[in-house]
Coordinates of C-alpha atoms and ligand atoms in Angstrom, one line a residue:
M1 CA 8.9 -3.6 -4.0
C2 CA 12.5 -2.6 -3.9
G3 CA 13.8 -0.5 -1.0
I4 CA 16.6 2.0 -0.9
V5 CA 18.6 3.4 2.0
G6 CA 21.7 5.6 1.9
Y7 CA 23.8 7.1 4.7
C8 CA 26.7 9.6 5.2
G9 CA 27.8 10.8 8.5
P10 CA 30.0 10.2 11.5
K11 CA 28.9 6.6 12.3
P12 CA 29.9 3.3 10.6
A13 CA 27.6 3.0 7.6
A14 CA 27.1 -0.8 7.4
P15 CA 25.0 -1.3 10.5
I16 CA 22.9 1.7 9.7
L17 CA 22.3 0.5 6.2
I18 CA 21.4 -3.0 7.4
E19 CA 19.0 -1.6 10.0
G20 CA 17.4 0.6 7.4
L21 CA 17.0 -2.3 5.0
K22 CA 15.3 -4.3 7.9
R23 CA 12.8 -1.6 8.3
L24 CA 12.1 -1.8 4.5
E25 CA 11.7 -5.6 4.6
Y26 CA 7.9 -5.2 4.7
R27 CA 7.9 -3.9 1.1
G28 CA 8.7 -7.4 -0.1
Y29 CA 12.1 -8.4 -1.6
D30 CA 14.1 -11.4 -2.7
S31 CA 17.8 -10.2 -2.4
A32 CA 19.7 -7.4 -0.7
G33 CA 23.0 -5.7 -0.8
I34 CA 25.1 -2.8 0.5
C35 CA 28.0 -0.7 -0.7
V36 CA 30.3 1.0 1.8
G37 CA 32.9 3.6 1.0
N38 CA 36.2 3.8 2.9
H39 CA 39.4 5.6 2.1
G40 CA 38.6 5.9 -1.6
E41 CA 37.5 2.3 -1.9
L42 CA 34.0 0.9 -2.4
T43 CA 33.1 -2.5 -0.9
I44 CA 30.0 -4.2 -2.3
I45 CA 28.3 -7.1 -0.6
K46 CA 25.1 -8.6 -1.9
K47 CA 23.1 -11.8 -1.3
K48 CA 20.1 -13.6 -2.6
G49 CA 17.4 -14.3 0.0
K50 CA 16.5 -12.6 3.2
L51 CA 18.6 -10.0 5.1
H52 CA 20.1 -12.4 7.5
A53 CA 22.1 -13.9 4.6
L54 CA 23.5 -10.4 3.8
D55 CA 24.0 -9.6 7.5
A56 CA 26.1 -12.8 7.8
A57 CA 28.2 -11.9 4.8
V58 CA 29.1 -8.5 6.0
P59 CA 32.5 -8.7 7.8
D60 CA 32.6 -7.6 11.4
G61 CA 33.8 -4.1 11.8
L62 CA 33.5 -3.2 8.1
Q63 CA 34.9 0.3 7.9
G64 CA 33.3 3.2 6.1
Y65 CA 31.1 6.1 6.9
W66 CA 29.1 6.5 3.7
G67 CA 27.2 3.9 1.7
I68 CA 24.0 2.7 0.0
G69 CA 21.8 -0.3 0.5
H70 CA 19.0 -2.0 -1.4
T71 CA 16.4 -4.7 -1.1
R72 CA 15.5 -6.0 -4.6
W73 CA 12.1 -7.3 -5.8
A74 CA 13.1 -8.9 -9.1
T75 CA 11.7 -7.5 -12.4
H76 CA 14.5 -8.0 -14.9
G77 CA 16.7 -11.1 -14.4
E78 CA 16.4 -13.9 -12.0
V79 CA 16.9 -13.8 -8.3
N80 CA 20.6 -14.3 -7.5
D81 CA 23.6 -12.7 -5.8
L82 CA 24.8 -11.0 -9.0
N83 CA 21.5 -9.4 -10.0
A84 CA 21.1 -8.0 -6.5
H85 CA 21.9 -4.3 -6.0
P86 CA 24.2 -2.3 -5.6
H87 CA 25.6 -2.4 -9.2
S88 CA 28.9 -0.9 -10.1
D89 CA 30.5 0.3 -13.3
Q90 CA 33.3 -1.8 -14.7
S91 CA 36.0 0.2 -13.0
G92 CA 34.3 -0.4 -9.6
R93 CA 34.5 3.3 -8.8
I94 CA 30.8 4.0 -9.1
A95 CA 28.0 2.2 -7.3
I96 CA 24.3 2.6 -7.6
V97 CA 21.0 1.4 -6.3
H98 CA 17.8 1.7 -8.3
N99 CA 14.0 1.3 -7.8
G100 CA 11.7 1.3 -10.8
I101 CA 12.1 0.1 -14.4
I102 CA 14.4 1.6 -17.0
E103 CA 12.3 1.1 -20.2
N104 CA 15.1 2.0 -22.7
Y105 CA 17.7 -0.2 -21.0
G106 CA 17.9 -2.6 -24.0
A107 CA 19.0 0.1 -26.5
L108 CA 21.3 1.8 -23.9
R109 CA 22.9 -1.6 -23.0
E110 CA 23.6 -2.3 -26.7
K111 CA 25.1 1.1 -27.2
L112 CA 27.3 0.9 -24.1
Q113 CA 28.4 -2.6 -25.0
H114 CA 29.4 -1.3 -28.4
E115 CA 31.5 1.3 -26.7
G116 CA 33.3 -1.4 -24.7
Y117 CA 31.4 -1.5 -21.4
A118 CA 31.1 -5.1 -20.1
F119 CA 27.8 -6.0 -18.4
R120 CA 27.7 -8.5 -15.6
T121 CA 24.1 -8.8 -14.7
E122 CA 20.7 -9.3 -16.4
T123 CA 19.2 -6.2 -14.8
D124 CA 17.9 -3.0 -16.4
S125 CA 19.5 -1.1 -13.4
E126 CA 23.1 -2.0 -14.3
V127 CA 22.9 0.3 -17.3
I128 CA 22.7 3.3 -14.9
A129 CA 26.1 2.5 -13.5
H130 CA 27.8 2.3 -16.9
L131 CA 26.0 5.3 -18.2
L132 CA 27.1 7.3 -15.2
S133 CA 30.6 6.1 -15.8
S134 CA 30.5 7.1 -19.5
L135 CA 29.2 10.6 -18.6
Y136 CA 31.4 11.2 -15.6
E137 CA 33.7 14.2 -15.9
G138 CA 34.8 14.5 -12.3
N139 CA 31.4 15.4 -10.8
L140 CA 28.9 12.7 -9.9
E141 CA 26.0 15.0 -9.4
Q142 CA 26.4 16.4 -12.9
A143 CA 26.9 13.0 -14.4
L144 CA 23.7 11.9 -12.7
K145 CA 21.8 14.8 -14.3
R146 CA 23.1 13.8 -17.7
T147 CA 22.2 10.2 -17.1
C148 CA 18.7 11.1 -16.1
A149 CA 18.2 13.1 -19.2
I150 CA 18.8 9.9 -21.2
L151 CA 16.9 7.4 -19.1
K152 CA 13.3 6.5 -19.9
G153 CA 11.1 4.8 -17.3
T154 CA 10.8 5.1 -13.6
Y155 CA 13.5 5.5 -11.1
G156 CA 14.6 6.3 -7.6
I157 CA 18.4 6.2 -7.8
V158 CA 21.1 6.8 -5.3
A159 CA 24.7 6.7 -6.4
M160 CA 28.2 7.1 -4.9
H161 CA 31.7 7.5 -6.4
Q162 CA 34.9 6.4 -4.7
D163 CA 36.7 9.6 -5.7
E164 CA 34.0 11.8 -4.1
P165 CA 33.9 10.5 -0.5
D166 CA 31.2 11.2 2.0
Q167 CA 28.8 12.2 -0.7
L168 CA 25.7 10.6 -2.1
V169 CA 23.6 11.7 -5.0
G170 CA 20.0 10.8 -5.7
A171 CA 17.4 11.4 -8.4
R172 CA 13.8 10.5 -8.7
N173 CA 11.3 10.0 -11.5
G174 CA 8.1 8.1 -10.5
S175 CA 9.8 6.1 -7.7
P176 CA 9.8 7.7 -4.2
L177 CA 12.9 9.1 -2.6
V178 CA 13.1 10.9 0.7
L179 CA 16.0 12.8 2.3
G180 CA 16.4 12.5 6.1
I181 CA 18.2 15.4 7.8
G182 CA 20.0 14.2 11.0
E183 CA 22.6 15.8 13.2
N184 CA 25.8 15.9 11.2
E185 CA 24.4 13.1 9.1
M186 CA 22.1 12.7 6.1
L187 CA 20.1 9.7 5.0
L188 CA 18.3 8.9 1.8
G189 CA 15.5 6.3 1.7
S190 CA 12.7 5.0 -0.6
D191 CA 10.3 5.7 2.3
V192 CA 10.5 7.3 5.7
T193 CA 10.5 4.0 7.6
A194 CA 14.1 3.6 6.6
L195 CA 15.0 6.9 8.2
I196 CA 12.8 7.3 11.2
A197 CA 15.2 5.8 13.7
H198 CA 17.6 8.6 13.0
T199 CA 15.6 11.7 12.2
R200 CA 12.1 13.1 11.9
Q201 CA 13.1 15.9 9.6
V202 CA 12.5 14.9 6.0
V203 CA 12.4 16.4 2.5
Y204 CA 10.4 14.7 -0.2
I205 CA 12.3 14.6 -3.5
E206 CA 10.0 15.2 -6.5
D207 CA 10.1 13.8 -10.0
G208 CA 12.8 15.6 -12.0
E209 CA 14.8 16.6 -9.0
V210 CA 18.4 15.6 -8.0
V211 CA 19.7 15.7 -4.5
R212 CA 23.3 15.8 -3.4
V213 CA 24.1 15.1 0.3
T214 CA 27.2 15.3 2.5
P215 CA 27.1 14.8 6.3
N216 CA 26.2 18.5 6.9
N217 CA 24.6 19.7 3.8
Y218 CA 22.2 18.9 1.0
R219 CA 21.2 20.6 -2.1
T220 CA 18.3 20.0 -4.5
T221 CA 18.3 21.0 -8.1
D222 CA 16.5 20.1 -11.3
L223 CA 18.1 18.4 -14.3
R224 CA 19.1 21.8 -15.7
D225 CA 21.0 22.6 -12.5
R226 CA 18.5 25.2 -11.2
R227 CA 18.4 25.3 -7.4
I228 CA 15.1 24.2 -5.8
D229 CA 14.3 25.2 -2.3
K230 CA 12.5 22.4 -0.5
K231 CA 10.2 22.4 2.5
V232 CA 11.4 20.3 5.5
D233 CA 8.5 18.2 6.9
T234 CA 8.4 16.6 10.3
I235 CA 7.3 13.0 10.6
S236 CA 4.8 12.4 13.4
W237 CA 5.1 8.6 13.6
E238 CA 6.6 7.1 16.7
L239 CA 9.2 4.4 16.3
E240 CA 7.0 1.9 18.2
E241 CA 4.4 2.2 15.5
I242 CA 6.8 0.5 13.1
E243 CA 7.7 -2.2 15.6
K244 CA 5.9 -5.4 16.4
G245 CA 5.8 -5.0 20.2
N246 CA 4.4 -8.2 21.8
Y247 CA 2.6 -9.3 18.6
R248 CA 3.8 -12.3 16.6
C249 CA 3.7 -10.3 13.4
F250 CA 2.7 -6.9 12.0
M251 CA -0.5 -8.3 10.5
E252 CA -1.7 -9.5 13.9
K253 CA -0.8 -6.1 15.4
E254 CA -2.6 -4.2 12.7
I255 CA -5.7 -6.3 12.8
F256 CA -5.9 -5.7 16.6
E257 CA -5.3 -2.0 16.3
Q258 CA -8.5 -1.4 14.3
P259 CA -10.7 -0.1 17.0
E260 CA -8.2 2.6 17.6
S261 CA -7.3 3.3 13.9
I262 CA -11.0 3.6 13.0
R263 CA -11.5 6.0 15.8
R264 CA -8.5 8.1 14.6
A265 CA -10.0 8.2 11.1
F266 CA -13.2 9.9 12.3
Q267 CA -11.9 11.8 15.3
G268 CA -12.3 15.6 14.9
R269 CA -14.2 15.2 11.7
I270 CA -17.8 14.8 13.0
D271 CA -20.0 17.9 13.4
H272 CA -22.6 16.7 15.9
E273 CA -24.5 19.9 15.9
H274 CA -25.2 19.8 12.2
A275 CA -25.1 16.0 12.0
T276 CA -22.5 16.1 9.2
A277 CA -18.7 15.7 8.6
H278 CA -15.9 18.2 8.4
L279 CA -13.3 17.3 5.8
G280 CA -11.2 20.4 5.5
G281 CA -8.6 18.8 3.2
L282 CA -11.0 18.4 0.3
N283 CA -10.4 22.0 -0.7
M284 CA -14.0 22.3 -2.0
S285 CA -16.7 24.8 -1.3
N286 CA -20.2 23.7 -0.3
R287 CA -21.4 25.0 -3.7
E288 CA -18.9 22.8 -5.5
L289 CA -19.8 19.8 -3.3
L290 CA -23.5 20.3 -4.2
E291 CA -22.8 20.4 -7.9
I292 CA -21.3 16.9 -7.9
E293 CA -23.3 14.6 -10.1
R294 CA -21.1 11.5 -10.3
I295 CA -18.4 10.0 -8.1
K296 CA -15.7 7.5 -9.2
L297 CA -13.4 5.7 -6.8
V298 CA -10.2 4.6 -8.4
A299 CA -7.9 2.1 -6.7
A300 CA -6.2 -1.3 -6.6
G301 CA -6.5 -4.4 -4.5
T302 CA -7.8 -3.9 -1.0
S303 CA -8.3 -0.1 -1.6
Y304 CA -10.5 -1.0 -4.6
H305 CA -12.6 -3.2 -2.4
A306 CA -13.0 -0.3 0.1
G307 CA -14.1 1.8 -2.9
M308 CA -16.6 -0.8 -3.9
V309 CA -18.2 -1.0 -0.5
S310 CA -18.4 2.8 -0.3
S311 CA -20.1 3.0 -3.7
Y312 CA -23.1 1.1 -2.4
L313 CA -23.3 3.5 0.6
M314 CA -22.9 6.6 -1.6
E315 CA -25.7 5.5 -4.0
N316 CA -28.0 4.5 -1.2
L317 CA -27.6 7.5 1.1
A318 CA -26.5 10.3 -1.1
R319 CA -28.3 9.1 -4.2
I320 CA -25.4 10.0 -6.4
P321 CA -24.2 7.6 -9.1
C322 CA -20.9 6.2 -7.8
N323 CA -18.7 3.3 -8.8
A324 CA -15.3 1.9 -8.1
E325 CA -12.9 1.2 -10.9
L326 CA -9.6 -0.6 -11.0
A327 CA -6.9 2.1 -11.6
S328 CA -5.0 -0.3 -13.9
E329 CA -8.0 -0.6 -16.2
L330 CA -9.1 3.0 -16.1
R331 CA -5.8 4.4 -17.2
Y332 CA -5.7 2.6 -20.5
R333 CA -9.3 2.8 -21.6
N334 CA -9.3 6.5 -22.4
P335 CA -11.8 7.4 -19.6
I336 CA -14.5 9.9 -20.2
V337 CA -14.3 12.7 -17.7
E338 CA -17.7 14.2 -17.3
R339 CA -18.4 17.7 -16.0
N340 CA -19.5 17.7 -12.4
S341 CA -17.9 14.4 -11.7
I342 CA -15.3 13.9 -8.9
Y343 CA -12.7 11.2 -8.6
F344 CA -11.1 9.7 -5.6
A345 CA -7.7 7.9 -5.8
I346 CA -7.7 5.6 -2.8
S347 CA -4.3 4.2 -1.8
Q348 CA -2.9 3.2 1.6
S349 CA 0.7 3.7 0.5
G350 CA 0.0 6.6 -1.8
E351 CA 2.7 5.2 -4.2
T352 CA 0.8 2.5 -6.1
A353 CA 1.9 3.1 -9.7
D354 CA -1.4 2.0 -11.3
T355 CA -3.4 4.4 -9.1
L356 CA -0.9 7.2 -9.5
Y357 CA -0.8 7.0 -13.3
A358 CA -4.6 6.8 -13.4
L359 CA -4.7 10.0 -11.3
R360 CA -2.3 11.8 -13.6
E361 CA -4.3 10.7 -16.7
L362 CA -7.5 11.9 -15.1
Q363 CA -6.0 15.2 -14.1
R364 CA -4.6 15.6 -17.6
K365 CA -8.1 15.4 -18.9
G366 CA -9.2 18.1 -16.5
A367 CA -10.7 15.9 -13.7
R368 CA -10.6 16.9 -10.1
V369 CA -9.0 14.0 -8.2
L370 CA -9.1 13.8 -4.5
G371 CA -6.8 11.4 -2.5
I372 CA -7.7 9.0 0.3
C373 CA -4.2 8.1 1.6
N374 CA -2.6 6.8 4.7
V375 CA 1.1 7.7 4.1
V376 CA 1.5 11.4 4.7
G377 CA 3.5 13.1 2.0
S378 CA 3.2 10.2 -0.4
T379 CA 3.1 11.0 -4.1
I380 CA -0.7 10.5 -4.5
A381 CA -1.3 12.6 -1.4
R382 CA 0.8 15.4 -2.9
E383 CA -0.4 15.2 -6.4
S384 CA -4.1 15.0 -5.7
D385 CA -6.3 18.1 -5.7
G386 CA -7.2 17.7 -2.1
G387 CA -8.2 14.7 0.0
V388 CA -8.5 13.0 3.3
Y389 CA -5.7 11.3 5.3
I390 CA -7.0 8.1 7.0
H391 CA -4.4 8.3 9.9
S392 CA -4.1 4.5 10.4
G393 CA -0.5 4.8 11.4
P394 CA 2.1 2.9 9.5
E395 CA 0.8 -0.3 7.9
I396 CA 3.8 -2.7 7.6
A397 CA 2.3 -6.1 6.8
V398 CA 1.9 -6.7 3.1
A399 CA -1.7 -7.7 3.6
S400 CA -3.7 -4.6 4.1
T401 CA -6.1 -4.7 7.1
K402 CA -6.4 -1.6 9.2
A403 CA -6.1 0.7 6.1
F404 CA -9.2 -1.0 4.7
T405 CA -11.4 -0.2 7.6
S406 CA -10.0 3.4 7.9
Q407 CA -10.5 4.0 4.2
L408 CA -14.1 2.9 4.7
T409 CA -14.4 5.3 7.6
A410 CA -13.1 8.2 5.5
L411 CA -15.4 7.4 2.7
Y412 CA -18.4 7.0 5.1
L413 CA -17.6 10.5 6.4
Y414 CA -17.5 11.8 2.9
T415 CA -20.8 10.1 2.1
L416 CA -22.4 11.7 5.2
L417 CA -21.2 15.1 4.1
I418 CA -22.6 14.8 0.6
A419 CA -25.8 13.0 1.8
R420 CA -26.6 15.8 4.3
M421 CA -26.4 18.3 1.5
R422 CA -29.1 16.4 -0.3
D423 CA -31.8 14.1 1.0
M424 CA -30.5 13.0 4.4
S425 CA -32.3 14.7 7.3
W426 CA -30.7 15.9 10.4
E427 CA -32.1 13.0 12.3
Q428 CA -30.9 10.4 9.8
G429 CA -27.5 12.1 9.9
H430 CA -27.5 11.9 13.6
R431 CA -28.3 8.1 13.5
F432 CA -25.6 7.5 11.0
I433 CA -23.1 9.3 13.2
E434 CA -24.2 7.2 16.2
A435 CA -23.7 4.0 14.1
L436 CA -20.2 5.3 13.0
E437 CA -19.2 6.0 16.5
S438 CA -20.2 2.6 17.6
I439 CA -17.7 0.9 15.3
P440 CA -14.6 0.9 17.5
A441 CA -16.5 -0.8 20.4
L442 CA -18.2 -3.2 18.0
T443 CA -14.9 -4.3 16.4
Q444 CA -13.2 -4.5 19.8
S445 CA -15.9 -7.0 21.0
I446 CA -15.4 -9.1 17.8
L447 CA -11.6 -9.1 18.2
E448 CA -12.0 -10.3 21.8
R449 CA -13.5 -13.5 20.4
H450 CA -10.5 -14.2 18.1
A451 CA -10.1 -17.7 19.6
E452 CA -13.4 -18.8 17.9
V453 CA -12.0 -17.8 14.5
E454 CA -8.8 -19.5 15.2
A455 CA -10.6 -22.7 15.9
L456 CA -12.4 -22.4 12.5
A457 CA -9.1 -21.7 10.8
R458 CA -7.6 -24.8 12.3
K459 CA -10.6 -26.9 11.1
Y460 CA -10.6 -25.6 7.5
C461 CA -7.1 -24.5 6.7
Q462 CA -6.3 -27.8 4.8
A463 CA -8.9 -27.1 2.2
Q464 CA -7.4 -26.4 -1.3
N465 CA -10.2 -24.1 -2.5
F466 CA -12.7 -21.7 -0.9
L467 CA -15.6 -19.6 -2.0
F468 CA -16.4 -16.3 -0.2
L469 CA -19.9 -15.2 -0.8
G470 CA -21.9 -12.1 0.0
R471 CA -24.5 -9.8 -1.5
G472 CA -25.1 -6.1 -1.8
I473 CA -22.7 -4.0 0.3
N474 CA -21.1 -7.2 1.6
Y475 CA -20.3 -8.6 -1.8
P476 CA -17.0 -6.5 -1.9
V477 CA -16.4 -7.7 1.7
A478 CA -16.5 -11.3 0.3
L479 CA -14.0 -10.2 -2.4
E480 CA -11.7 -8.7 0.2
G481 CA -12.0 -11.9 2.5
A482 CA -10.9 -14.0 -0.5
L483 CA -8.0 -11.7 -1.3
K484 CA -6.8 -11.8 2.3
L485 CA -6.9 -15.6 2.4
K486 CA -5.1 -16.2 -0.9
E487 CA -2.4 -13.6 -0.5
I488 CA -1.1 -14.8 2.9
S489 CA -2.1 -18.5 3.1
Y490 CA -1.8 -19.3 -0.6
I491 CA -5.1 -21.2 -0.4
H492 CA -7.1 -20.6 -3.6
A493 CA -10.1 -18.5 -2.8
E494 CA -12.7 -16.9 -5.0
G495 CA -14.9 -14.1 -3.9
Y496 CA -18.4 -13.9 -5.6
S497 CA -21.7 -12.4 -5.2
A498 CA -23.7 -15.2 -3.6
A499 CA -26.3 -14.7 -6.3
E500 CA -23.8 -15.4 -9.0
I501 CA -22.7 -18.9 -8.0
K502 CA -25.6 -20.5 -9.9
H503 CA -24.2 -18.9 -13.0
G504 CA -21.0 -20.9 -12.9
P505 CA -19.0 -21.3 -9.6
I506 CA -21.5 -23.8 -8.2
A507 CA -19.8 -26.3 -10.4
L508 CA -16.9 -26.2 -8.0
I509 CA -18.9 -27.2 -5.0
N510 CA -18.1 -30.6 -3.5
E511 CA -17.4 -32.0 0.0
Q512 CA -13.9 -30.6 0.0
T513 CA -14.7 -27.0 -1.0
P514 CA -16.0 -24.8 1.8
S515 CA -18.1 -21.8 1.1
L516 CA -18.0 -18.9 3.6
F517 CA -21.2 -16.9 3.5
I518 CA -21.7 -13.4 4.8
V519 CA -25.2 -13.2 6.2
P520 CA -26.1 -10.0 7.9
D521 CA -29.8 -9.3 8.9
D522 CA -30.3 -6.9 6.0
G523 CA -32.8 -6.9 3.2
L524 CA -30.9 -9.6 1.3
R525 CA -30.7 -12.1 4.2
E526 CA -33.4 -14.4 2.8
K527 CA -31.8 -14.4 -0.6
V528 CA -28.4 -15.4 0.9
I529 CA -30.0 -18.1 3.0
S530 CA -31.4 -19.6 -0.3
N531 CA -27.9 -19.5 -1.8
M532 CA -26.6 -21.3 1.3
K533 CA -29.2 -24.0 0.8
E534 CA -28.1 -24.4 -2.8
V535 CA -24.5 -25.1 -1.6
K536 CA -25.7 -27.5 1.2
A537 CA -27.8 -29.4 -1.3
R538 CA -24.6 -30.2 -3.1
K539 CA -22.8 -31.3 0.0
G540 CA -20.6 -28.3 0.2
P541 CA -19.4 -27.4 3.7
V542 CA -20.8 -24.0 4.8
I543 CA -19.3 -21.5 7.2
A544 CA -21.6 -18.5 8.0
L545 CA -20.7 -15.1 9.3
A546 CA -24.1 -14.2 10.7
V547 CA -25.7 -12.1 13.4
D548 CA -26.1 -13.1 17.0
G549 CA -29.2 -15.2 17.5
D550 CA -29.8 -16.1 13.9
R551 CA -31.0 -19.6 14.5
E552 CA -32.1 -20.2 10.9
V553 CA -28.6 -19.6 9.6
A554 CA -27.1 -21.7 12.4
A555 CA -29.4 -24.6 11.5
I556 CA -28.1 -24.7 7.9
A557 CA -24.4 -23.9 8.3
D558 CA -21.8 -26.3 9.5
D559 CA -20.1 -23.6 11.5
V560 CA -21.1 -20.1 12.4
F561 CA -19.3 -17.1 13.7
S562 CA -21.8 -14.4 14.7
V563 CA -21.3 -10.7 15.2
P564 CA -23.5 -8.3 17.2
R565 CA -26.5 -6.8 15.6
A566 CA -25.6 -3.5 13.9
G567 CA -26.9 -1.0 11.4
Q568 CA -27.0 -2.4 7.9
Y569 CA -24.2 -0.2 6.7
I570 CA -21.9 -1.1 9.6
Y571 CA -21.8 -4.8 8.8
P572 CA -18.9 -4.4 6.3
F573 CA -16.7 -3.4 9.3
A574 CA -18.1 -6.1 11.6
M575 CA -17.8 -8.9 9.0
M576 CA -14.3 -7.9 7.8
I577 CA -12.7 -8.5 11.2
P578 CA -13.4 -12.2 11.4
L579 CA -12.4 -12.6 7.7
Q580 CA -9.0 -10.9 8.4
L581 CA -8.6 -13.1 11.4
F582 CA -9.5 -16.2 9.5
A583 CA -6.9 -15.5 6.8
Y584 CA -4.3 -14.7 9.4
Y585 CA -4.9 -17.9 11.5
C586 CA -5.0 -20.1 8.4
A587 CA -1.6 -18.7 7.3
L588 CA -0.2 -19.1 10.7
E589 CA -1.5 -22.7 11.0
L590 CA 0.1 -23.5 7.5
G591 CA 3.4 -21.9 8.6
R592 CA 3.4 -19.1 6.1
D593 CA 5.4 -15.9 6.3
V594 CA 2.4 -13.8 7.2
D595 CA 4.0 -10.4 6.9
Q596 CA 5.9 -11.0 3.7
P597 CA 4.0 -13.5 1.6
R598 CA 5.8 -14.9 -1.4
N599 CA 6.0 -12.8 -4.6
L600 CA 4.1 -9.9 -3.1
A601 CA 5.2 -6.3 -2.2
K602 CA 3.7 -3.8 0.1
S603 CA 3.9 -0.8 -2.2
V604 CA 3.6 -1.7 -5.8
T605 CA 5.5 1.0 -7.5
V606 CA 5.7 -0.6 -11.0
E607 CA 2.9 -1.1 -13.4
Ligands
M6R1 O1 -1.1 1.1 -1.2 P1 -2.4 0.8 -2.0 O2 -3.6 0.9 -1.1 O3 -2.5 1.6 -3.2 O4 -2.2 -0.7 -2.5 C1 -3.1 -1.3 -3.3 C2 -2.9 -2.8 -3.4 O5 -1.6 -3.1 -3.9 C3 -3.0 -3.4 -2.0 O6 -4.2 -3.2 -1.4 C4 -2.8 -5.0 -2.1 O7 -3.9 -5.5 -2.8 C5 -2.7 -5.6 -0.7 N1 -1.6 -6.5 -0.7 C6 -3.9 -6.3 -0.2 O8 -3.8 -6.8 1.0

């Protein structure tokens, strides 16, 4: 989704803004622009397309030490130079960048037009520039407060005025905004990746707050001008973590980081002596944990699939009813919050609007909602009633990979904790921990055989349609495999329970439609083999993800990739790695933009 960066300090602003926007590219965008202030004059440059188009349009040595930049992911109005941000008022003295959606922009636009303001774009955001102008009485910060009081919808806004040099003002409502405190310089960004090359000291701006920054100062207030003292946080990420290093793209890097990111997710959280997990951030006593009678896992996309996998584990091991729900559906169906139920909002970014609004709706009804997030300090992490960070490190590629396996790890630990308070014996707990601790080495051994998956991708990547099929705990893994393939390769892929194909999807089977079956050696293996035979009988090509030495599967499938034998609950990790690799190599073979697939955004901050 859209990205924001702002700078004021002693250095030329334009290169810093462009560099900040480059770090935000991963969020997905279709146009970009900057505004730089110099000697009481604002220069706006904006371009449709990727950042190199903007970079090329910026004159060498563009002067100016304060400015704002934006990457736009179109919502209102087509993708063109004009609709790109920054937007200015008609006098050209005020410039703004905006993330989010202004819901009452239609009425405001009409009113402002009536008052003589001429609009140049089709965007909702332009209304902010004119509103600011109409409410400006010599102080931009105060004008922004008056503007925010009128706006309805979501926003992260940063604005500048040519008569107030070396100063930026920002406001937030539902769209993230972070202040970076540097040495004699201040930055504003929609996320910390835009700031991290310059400072580690950050302040998270909250909804309803306004921030004013000058090179050596900042102040945060609410819309009624009351001062708010903010905590300064220190970012622990290293710059290399948001760089590709020797990898071709971030997705490749992130897939290969998984042995380490999974280890980080369980490190320090296993209590070997009592064969259980330590999850301090939950903020719950043992008594409260014991009283839980139902668990709901609320999320979107890949995080939802991680929730689905975990619900199988939770019911099997802890014997507590547990189900995963799409946040976007839950919010609008007036959910029933039962006593003694606990909710988890699972989100890599911690900013997904659907998940955030579901969390708020649940909390409003009195539910306790815990967060499973990657991004420290993100909105969901801050607003939840406790939770677990997955510590994957920054995930930059739009397609989520390492966050999925780390979310699973965190939820597996939570299951262990709950299960050990109920039926799971010390010995079972101990075996479960052993299995969990074997995952980094297991995934490493699978990654080392990446060339085998690459060969499969080369063979099958011209197919127009794919079915991904699994059963039980591996059914959501099939869904996730299909999601990965479609989002980065644009090959149409459907994930199904292998049992379900006879109820409809089998009609799609023909010689051109490969089916990828997940066949671990668990209690459902025989059933899945029968489903494979049904596809073979209809001349459908079959690829199997099986277990080493499974000759029966090898005899039926056209191609097999086998993983080492593992505990039944560990297969979702083992099977996911080749599925991620398969999607990645198909996309690479087809020449797709792997890290920034078309139409997609990393952090989906609009509903
Ligand atoms: O940041 P979140 O985990 O809340 O994101 C949820 C989905 O938008 C995300 O998983 C999306 O489906 C990914 N592009 C999948 O790879």
